[in-house]
Amino acid sequence: MKTQQQKMLSNFSPTKIILPILVGLGVLVYMISSDDSINYDVIVDNLKNLSLWWVFASFLVLFGRDFGYMYRIRELTDKKLNWNSSFYVIMLWEFASAVTPSVVGGTTLAVFIMNKEKIPFGKALSFVMLTAVLDNLFFVTASLLVIALFPGSIFPANNYSAEILGLTLGLKQLFAISVTLILLYTLLMAWGLFIGPKSFKKFLWFLTSTRFTKRWRKSAVKSGNEMILAANELKGHPKSYWIKVISSTVFIWTARYAMLNCLINAFLHIDLFTLTSTDIHNQFLIFGRQIVMWIVMLVSPTPGSAGTAEYFFGEFFKEFFSNGGIVLVVALFWRLFTYYAYLLIGVFILPRWLQKTATKKN
């Protein structure tokens, strides 16, 4: 019978690492090969004249984001994790998210990773649930805010549509469905964590009381008990605790989105010191579109939104480039920095982390 560690580590199998890479790159190759308007000379010329200052800024913002993640996890755990342990937790959490569907997000693996770093199960569970609530609240609030600020231009002017369950849906409809599901899930989680964990358990019991849903009764009871445990762990924190974790959440996601602004500026050769009003408007529009795109990507069934992210990137940002091929190159760089890099980092640090945690146990 497999141990808990063996079950969890099976999520990091070579197949689960290679598959999303092949899917993502396969989508990009298909998009490039099916677009007859791509001018490869223009792409090569753009790469030669790439603004290295903006590329450096992209890395700087990305490192800032990871530092923000480590700072938040330390504050969440009342500094029970040192900086070294925080680095392993965040990198492996990113690794777990990269090899699991976006709708799942690697949360179960994150609890396991924190537990191995000597954070008690109940506390680890509460921290992971809290980060999910905070992150989702940011997504929903920020996406509705940018829609209010850019009502006519936040969605790209194209004819994208997808058929789901017999319904033809455009980007606006996909966004509406996605943001509604995320909001309902977040409100349900917040209710369980902060208002009524016991009534949350009763609600799950009620949902699994019919003949058709009774098969999930055991899982529902387990989830209800875990919610009560997590809610108890979050009680008694001072106001400063909540200010730190909320402000760090805003910083983390602002940095994550700003990274793409820097990367696009590198290809558009934007001069920071001679920004026009149009340039400034486009910076906010790019930032806002990425928030909306992220909401659409969150319900992707593929590991790390592989394929989905590459495709929607082209849909949301191709109008900023004169050549269709350049946006696909930018998409590749974007995924290299924010996705494939963490797959590579995870492959290298996972054995070291296993050795480190085994040494701690001994």
CSV table of C-alpha atoms in Angstrom, one decimal:
chain,number,residue,atom,x,y,z
A,1,MET,CA,0.0,0.0,0.0
A,2,LYS,CA,1.4,3.4,-1.0
A,3,THR,CA,2.4,5.8,1.8
A,4,GLN,CA,1.1,9.4,1.8
A,5,GLN,CA,4.5,10.6,0.6
A,6,GLN,CA,4.5,8.1,-2.3
A,7,LYS,CA,1.0,9.2,-3.3
A,8,MET,CA,1.9,12.8,-3.3
A,9,LEU,CA,5.2,12.4,-5.1
A,10,SER,CA,3.4,10.4,-7.9
A,11,ASN,CA,2.1,13.9,-8.9
A,12,PHE,CA,5.6,14.8,-9.8
A,13,SER,CA,6.2,11.9,-12.2
A,14,PRO,CA,8.1,12.6,-15.5
A,15,THR,CA,4.9,12.1,-17.5
A,16,LYS,CA,3.1,14.8,-15.6
A,17,ILE,CA,6.0,17.2,-16.1
A,18,ILE,CA,6.6,16.5,-19.8
A,19,LEU,CA,3.0,16.4,-20.8
A,20,PRO,CA,2.1,20.1,-20.1
A,21,ILE,CA,5.3,21.2,-21.8
A,22,LEU,CA,4.4,19.3,-24.9
A,23,VAL,CA,0.8,20.6,-24.9
A,24,GLY,CA,1.9,24.2,-24.4
A,25,LEU,CA,4.6,24.1,-27.1
A,26,GLY,CA,2.3,22.1,-29.4
A,27,VAL,CA,-0.4,24.8,-29.3
A,28,LEU,CA,2.2,27.5,-30.1
A,29,VAL,CA,3.6,25.4,-33.0
A,30,TYR,CA,0.1,24.9,-34.3
A,31,MET,CA,-0.7,28.7,-34.0
A,32,ILE,CA,2.5,29.6,-35.8
A,33,SER,CA,2.1,27.0,-38.6
A,34,SER,CA,-1.5,28.0,-39.2
A,35,ASP,CA,-0.9,31.7,-39.5
A,36,ASP,CA,0.1,32.6,-43.1
A,37,SER,CA,0.6,36.3,-42.2
A,38,ILE,CA,3.7,35.7,-40.0
A,39,ASN,CA,6.8,37.4,-41.2
A,40,TYR,CA,9.8,35.6,-39.8
A,41,ASP,CA,12.2,38.4,-40.8
A,42,VAL,CA,10.3,40.8,-38.6
A,43,ILE,CA,10.5,38.4,-35.7
A,44,VAL,CA,14.2,38.0,-36.1
A,45,ASP,CA,14.6,41.7,-36.3
A,46,ASN,CA,12.6,42.2,-33.2
A,47,LEU,CA,14.7,39.7,-31.3
A,48,LYS,CA,17.9,41.4,-32.4
A,49,ASN,CA,16.6,44.8,-31.1
A,50,LEU,CA,15.1,43.5,-27.9
A,51,SER,CA,15.3,46.0,-25.1
A,52,LEU,CA,17.5,44.3,-22.5
A,53,TRP,CA,16.6,46.9,-19.9
A,54,TRP,CA,13.0,45.8,-20.0
A,55,VAL,CA,14.0,42.1,-20.0
A,56,PHE,CA,16.1,42.8,-16.9
A,57,ALA,CA,13.0,44.6,-15.3
A,58,SER,CA,10.9,41.5,-16.1
A,59,PHE,CA,13.3,39.3,-14.1
A,60,LEU,CA,13.5,41.9,-11.3
A,61,VAL,CA,9.7,42.0,-11.0
A,62,LEU,CA,9.5,38.2,-11.1
A,63,PHE,CA,12.1,37.9,-8.3
A,64,GLY,CA,10.1,40.5,-6.4
A,65,ARG,CA,7.0,38.4,-6.8
A,66,ASP,CA,8.7,35.3,-5.5
A,67,PHE,CA,10.1,37.3,-2.5
A,68,GLY,CA,6.5,38.4,-1.9
A,69,TYR,CA,5.3,34.8,-1.8
A,70,MET,CA,8.1,33.9,0.7
A,71,TYR,CA,7.3,36.9,2.8
A,72,ARG,CA,3.6,36.0,2.9
A,73,ILE,CA,4.1,32.4,3.8
A,74,ARG,CA,6.4,33.5,6.7
A,75,GLU,CA,3.9,36.0,7.9
A,76,LEU,CA,1.1,33.4,7.6
A,77,THR,CA,3.0,30.9,9.7
A,78,ASP,CA,4.0,33.6,12.3
A,79,LYS,CA,7.6,33.1,11.0
A,80,LYS,CA,7.6,29.4,11.9
A,81,LEU,CA,9.2,28.9,8.5
A,82,ASN,CA,12.7,30.4,8.0
A,83,TRP,CA,13.7,32.0,4.6
A,84,ASN,CA,15.3,28.7,3.4
A,85,SER,CA,12.2,26.6,4.2
A,86,SER,CA,10.0,29.4,2.7
A,87,PHE,CA,11.9,29.2,-0.5
A,88,TYR,CA,11.4,25.4,-0.8
A,89,VAL,CA,7.7,25.7,0.1
A,90,ILE,CA,7.0,28.4,-2.5
A,91,MET,CA,9.1,26.8,-5.3
A,92,LEU,CA,7.6,23.4,-4.8
A,93,TRP,CA,4.1,24.9,-4.5
A,94,GLU,CA,4.7,26.6,-7.9
A,95,PHE,CA,6.0,23.3,-9.2
A,96,ALA,CA,2.9,21.5,-7.9
A,97,SER,CA,0.6,24.1,-9.5
A,98,ALA,CA,2.4,23.6,-12.8
A,99,VAL,CA,1.7,19.9,-12.9
A,100,THR,CA,-1.9,20.0,-11.7
A,101,PRO,CA,-5.0,21.5,-13.5
A,102,SER,CA,-5.5,25.2,-12.8
A,103,VAL,CA,-8.9,24.5,-11.3
A,104,VAL,CA,-7.1,22.4,-8.6
A,105,GLY,CA,-4.0,24.6,-8.2
A,106,GLY,CA,-1.8,22.2,-6.2
A,107,THR,CA,-3.5,23.0,-2.9
A,108,THR,CA,-3.4,19.4,-1.5
A,109,LEU,CA,0.3,19.1,-2.4
A,110,ALA,CA,0.9,22.5,-0.7
A,111,VAL,CA,-0.5,21.2,2.6
A,112,PHE,CA,1.7,18.1,2.3
A,113,ILE,CA,4.8,20.2,1.5
A,114,MET,CA,4.2,22.5,4.5
A,115,ASN,CA,3.5,19.6,6.8
A,116,LYS,CA,6.8,18.1,5.8
A,117,GLU,CA,8.4,21.4,6.9
A,118,LYS,CA,7.1,20.8,10.4
A,119,ILE,CA,3.9,22.9,10.1
A,120,PRO,CA,1.1,20.9,11.8
A,121,PHE,CA,-1.5,19.6,9.5
A,122,GLY,CA,-4.3,21.9,10.8
A,123,LYS,CA,-2.2,25.0,10.5
A,124,ALA,CA,-0.9,24.1,7.0
A,125,LEU,CA,-4.5,23.4,5.9
A,126,SER,CA,-5.7,26.8,7.2
A,127,PHE,CA,-2.8,28.7,5.6
A,128,VAL,CA,-3.5,27.1,2.2
A,129,MET,CA,-7.2,27.7,2.4
A,130,LEU,CA,-6.6,31.3,3.4
A,131,THR,CA,-4.2,32.0,0.5
A,132,ALA,CA,-6.8,30.5,-1.9
A,133,VAL,CA,-9.5,32.9,-0.5
A,134,LEU,CA,-7.2,35.9,-0.6
A,135,ASP,CA,-5.9,35.2,-4.1
A,136,ASN,CA,-9.5,34.6,-5.4
A,137,LEU,CA,-10.8,37.8,-3.8
A,138,PHE,CA,-8.0,39.7,-5.5
A,139,PHE,CA,-8.9,38.1,-8.9
A,140,VAL,CA,-12.6,38.9,-8.6
A,141,THR,CA,-12.1,42.4,-7.2
A,142,ALA,CA,-9.4,43.4,-9.6
A,143,SER,CA,-11.1,42.0,-12.7
A,144,LEU,CA,-14.4,43.8,-11.9
A,145,LEU,CA,-12.4,47.0,-11.3
A,146,VAL,CA,-10.6,46.9,-14.7
A,147,ILE,CA,-13.9,46.2,-16.5
A,148,ALA,CA,-15.3,49.3,-14.9
A,149,LEU,CA,-12.3,51.3,-15.9
A,150,PHE,CA,-12.1,49.9,-19.5
A,151,PRO,CA,-15.7,49.0,-20.3
A,152,GLY,CA,-15.3,49.1,-24.1
A,153,SER,CA,-11.7,47.8,-24.6
A,154,ILE,CA,-10.8,45.3,-21.8
A,155,PHE,CA,-12.0,42.4,-24.0
A,156,PRO,CA,-10.2,42.0,-27.3
A,157,ALA,CA,-12.1,42.9,-30.4
A,158,ASN,CA,-12.1,39.4,-32.1
A,159,ASN,CA,-14.6,36.7,-33.0
A,160,TYR,CA,-13.3,34.1,-30.6
A,161,SER,CA,-16.0,31.5,-29.5
A,162,ALA,CA,-16.0,28.1,-28.0
A,163,GLU,CA,-18.8,25.5,-27.9
A,164,ILE,CA,-19.3,24.1,-24.4
A,165,LEU,CA,-22.2,21.7,-23.6
A,166,GLY,CA,-23.9,22.8,-26.8
A,167,LEU,CA,-23.6,26.5,-26.1
A,168,THR,CA,-21.5,28.9,-28.2
A,169,LEU,CA,-19.6,31.1,-25.8
A,170,GLY,CA,-17.3,34.2,-26.5
A,171,LEU,CA,-14.6,35.6,-24.2
A,172,LYS,CA,-17.1,37.7,-22.3
A,173,GLN,CA,-19.4,34.8,-21.6
A,174,LEU,CA,-16.4,32.5,-20.6
A,175,PHE,CA,-15.2,35.3,-18.2
A,176,ALA,CA,-18.7,35.7,-16.7
A,177,ILE,CA,-19.0,32.0,-16.0
A,178,SER,CA,-15.5,31.7,-14.7
A,179,VAL,CA,-15.7,34.8,-12.4
A,180,THR,CA,-19.1,33.7,-11.1
A,181,LEU,CA,-17.8,30.2,-10.2
A,182,ILE,CA,-14.7,31.6,-8.5
A,183,LEU,CA,-16.8,34.1,-6.6
A,184,LEU,CA,-19.2,31.4,-5.4
A,185,TYR,CA,-16.4,29.1,-4.4
A,186,THR,CA,-14.6,32.0,-2.6
A,187,LEU,CA,-17.7,33.0,-0.7
A,188,LEU,CA,-18.3,29.4,0.3
A,189,MET,CA,-14.7,29.0,1.6
A,190,ALA,CA,-14.8,32.4,3.4
A,191,TRP,CA,-18.1,31.4,5.1
A,192,GLY,CA,-16.5,28.1,6.3
A,193,LEU,CA,-13.3,29.7,7.5
A,194,PHE,CA,-14.6,32.9,9.1
A,195,ILE,CA,-18.3,32.6,9.9
A,196,GLY,CA,-19.7,29.1,10.3
A,197,PRO,CA,-17.4,26.1,9.8
A,198,LYS,CA,-19.9,23.8,11.6
A,199,SER,CA,-22.8,25.0,9.4
A,200,PHE,CA,-20.5,24.6,6.4
A,201,LYS,CA,-20.1,20.9,7.4
A,202,LYS,CA,-23.9,20.6,7.8
A,203,PHE,CA,-24.3,22.1,4.3
A,204,LEU,CA,-22.0,19.5,2.8
A,205,TRP,CA,-23.9,16.8,4.7
A,206,PHE,CA,-27.1,18.2,3.2
A,207,LEU,CA,-25.7,18.2,-0.3
A,208,THR,CA,-24.7,14.5,0.0
A,209,SER,CA,-28.1,13.4,1.5
A,210,THR,CA,-29.7,12.4,-1.7
A,211,ARG,CA,-29.6,9.0,-3.3
A,212,PHE,CA,-27.4,10.3,-6.2
A,213,THR,CA,-24.9,12.2,-4.0
A,214,LYS,CA,-24.6,9.8,-1.1
A,215,ARG,CA,-21.5,8.3,-2.6
A,216,TRP,CA,-19.6,11.5,-1.8
A,217,ARG,CA,-20.8,11.6,1.9
A,218,LYS,CA,-17.4,10.3,3.2
A,219,SER,CA,-15.4,13.0,1.3
A,220,ALA,CA,-17.9,15.7,2.4
A,221,VAL,CA,-17.6,14.8,6.1
A,222,LYS,CA,-13.8,14.8,5.7
A,223,SER,CA,-13.9,18.3,4.0
A,224,GLY,CA,-16.2,19.5,6.7
A,225,ASN,CA,-14.0,18.4,9.5
A,226,GLU,CA,-11.0,19.9,7.8
A,227,MET,CA,-12.8,23.2,7.5
A,228,ILE,CA,-13.6,23.3,11.2
A,229,LEU,CA,-9.9,22.5,12.0
A,230,ALA,CA,-8.7,25.2,9.7
A,231,ALA,CA,-11.1,27.8,11.0
A,232,ASN,CA,-10.0,27.1,14.6
A,233,GLU,CA,-6.4,27.7,13.6
A,234,LEU,CA,-7.1,31.1,12.1
A,235,LYS,CA,-8.7,32.5,15.3
A,236,GLY,CA,-7.0,35.1,17.5
A,237,HIS,CA,-4.7,36.8,15.0
A,238,PRO,CA,-4.1,40.5,15.6
A,239,LYS,CA,-5.1,43.2,13.0
A,240,SER,CA,-1.4,43.6,11.9
A,241,TYR,CA,-1.4,39.9,10.8
A,242,TRP,CA,-4.3,40.5,8.4
A,243,ILE,CA,-2.8,43.8,7.1
A,244,LYS,CA,0.5,42.0,6.2
A,245,VAL,CA,-1.0,39.0,4.5
A,246,ILE,CA,-3.6,41.1,2.5
A,247,SER,CA,-1.1,43.7,1.4
A,248,SER,CA,1.5,41.0,0.4
A,249,THR,CA,-1.3,39.3,-1.6
A,250,VAL,CA,-1.9,42.6,-3.5
A,251,PHE,CA,1.9,43.0,-4.1
A,252,ILE,CA,2.4,39.4,-5.3
A,253,TRP,CA,-0.3,39.6,-8.0
A,254,THR,CA,0.5,43.2,-9.0
A,255,ALA,CA,4.1,42.1,-9.5
A,256,ARG,CA,3.1,39.0,-11.4
A,257,TYR,CA,1.0,41.0,-13.9
A,258,ALA,CA,3.5,43.9,-14.1
A,259,MET,CA,6.1,41.3,-15.3
A,260,LEU,CA,4.2,40.9,-18.6
A,261,ASN,CA,4.1,44.7,-19.1
A,262,CYS,CA,7.9,44.8,-18.9
A,263,LEU,CA,8.2,41.8,-21.3
A,264,ILE,CA,5.8,43.4,-23.9
A,265,ASN,CA,7.6,46.7,-23.6
A,266,ALA,CA,10.9,44.9,-24.4
A,267,PHE,CA,9.4,43.8,-27.7
A,268,LEU,CA,7.7,47.1,-28.5
A,269,HIS,CA,10.9,49.0,-27.6
A,270,ILE,CA,9.0,51.4,-25.3
A,271,ASP,CA,11.1,54.2,-23.9
A,272,LEU,CA,10.3,54.7,-20.2
A,273,PHE,CA,11.3,58.4,-20.3
A,274,THR,CA,9.2,59.4,-23.4
A,275,LEU,CA,5.9,57.7,-22.6
A,276,THR,CA,3.0,59.2,-24.4
A,277,SER,CA,-0.6,59.2,-23.1
A,278,THR,CA,-1.4,56.4,-25.5
A,279,ASP,CA,1.6,54.4,-24.1
A,280,ILE,CA,0.4,54.9,-20.5
A,281,HIS,CA,-3.2,53.9,-21.5
A,282,ASN,CA,-1.9,50.7,-23.1
A,283,GLN,CA,0.2,49.9,-20.0
A,284,PHE,CA,-3.0,49.9,-17.9
A,285,LEU,CA,-4.9,48.1,-20.6
A,286,ILE,CA,-2.3,45.3,-20.8
A,287,PHE,CA,-2.3,45.0,-17.1
A,288,GLY,CA,-6.1,44.8,-17.0
A,289,ARG,CA,-6.3,42.3,-19.8
A,290,GLN,CA,-4.0,40.0,-18.0
A,291,ILE,CA,-6.2,40.0,-15.0
A,292,VAL,CA,-9.2,39.1,-17.1
A,293,MET,CA,-7.3,36.5,-19.0
A,294,TRP,CA,-6.2,34.9,-15.7
A,295,ILE,CA,-9.8,34.5,-14.7
A,296,VAL,CA,-10.6,32.7,-17.9
A,297,MET,CA,-7.5,30.5,-17.5
A,298,LEU,CA,-8.4,29.5,-13.9
A,299,VAL,CA,-11.0,27.0,-15.1
A,300,SER,CA,-8.7,25.3,-17.5
A,301,PRO,CA,-8.6,21.5,-17.1
A,302,THR,CA,-5.0,21.2,-18.3
A,303,PRO,CA,-2.0,21.1,-16.0
A,304,GLY,CA,-0.8,24.7,-15.4
A,305,SER,CA,-3.3,25.9,-18.1
A,306,ALA,CA,-0.9,24.4,-20.7
A,307,GLY,CA,-2.2,25.1,-24.1
A,308,THR,CA,-5.0,27.3,-22.8
A,309,ALA,CA,-2.7,30.0,-21.6
A,310,GLU,CA,-0.7,30.1,-24.9
A,311,TYR,CA,-3.9,30.3,-27.0
A,312,PHE,CA,-5.6,33.0,-24.9
A,313,PHE,CA,-2.5,35.0,-24.7
A,314,GLY,CA,-2.6,35.4,-28.5
A,315,GLU,CA,-6.3,36.3,-28.4
A,316,PHE,CA,-5.8,39.0,-25.7
A,317,PHE,CA,-2.6,40.7,-26.8
A,318,LYS,CA,-2.1,40.3,-30.6
A,319,GLU,CA,-3.6,43.7,-31.3
A,320,PHE,CA,-0.5,45.4,-29.6
A,321,PHE,CA,1.9,43.9,-32.2
A,322,SER,CA,2.2,44.6,-35.9
A,323,ASN,CA,3.1,41.0,-36.8
A,324,GLY,CA,1.1,38.0,-35.5
A,325,GLY,CA,4.3,36.0,-35.1
A,326,ILE,CA,5.7,38.4,-32.5
A,327,VAL,CA,2.9,37.9,-30.1
A,328,LEU,CA,3.5,34.2,-30.2
A,329,VAL,CA,7.2,34.7,-29.4
A,330,VAL,CA,6.2,37.0,-26.5
A,331,ALA,CA,3.8,34.2,-25.3
A,332,LEU,CA,6.7,31.7,-25.4
A,333,PHE,CA,9.0,34.1,-23.3
A,334,TRP,CA,6.1,34.7,-20.9
A,335,ARG,CA,5.5,31.0,-20.3
A,336,LEU,CA,9.3,30.4,-20.1
A,337,PHE,CA,9.6,33.0,-17.3
A,338,THR,CA,6.4,32.2,-15.4
A,339,TYR,CA,5.7,28.5,-16.0
A,340,TYR,CA,8.5,26.4,-17.6
A,341,ALA,CA,11.1,27.9,-15.3
A,342,TYR,CA,9.3,26.6,-12.3
A,343,LEU,CA,9.0,23.1,-13.8
A,344,LEU,CA,12.8,23.2,-14.2
A,345,ILE,CA,13.4,24.6,-10.7
A,346,GLY,CA,11.1,22.0,-9.2
A,347,VAL,CA,12.9,19.1,-10.9
A,348,PHE,CA,16.2,20.3,-9.5
A,349,ILE,CA,15.2,21.2,-5.9
A,350,LEU,CA,12.7,18.3,-5.3
A,351,PRO,CA,15.4,15.7,-4.6
A,352,ARG,CA,17.3,18.2,-2.3
A,353,TRP,CA,14.1,19.0,-0.4
A,354,LEU,CA,13.3,15.3,0.1
A,355,GLN,CA,16.8,14.8,1.4
A,356,LYS,CA,16.5,17.9,3.7
A,357,THR,CA,13.1,16.8,5.1
A,358,ALA,CA,14.3,13.2,5.6
A,359,THR,CA,17.3,14.6,7.5
A,360,LYS,CA,15.0,16.7,9.7
A,361,LYS,CA,12.8,13.6,10.4
A,362,ASN,CA,15.9,11.6,11.4
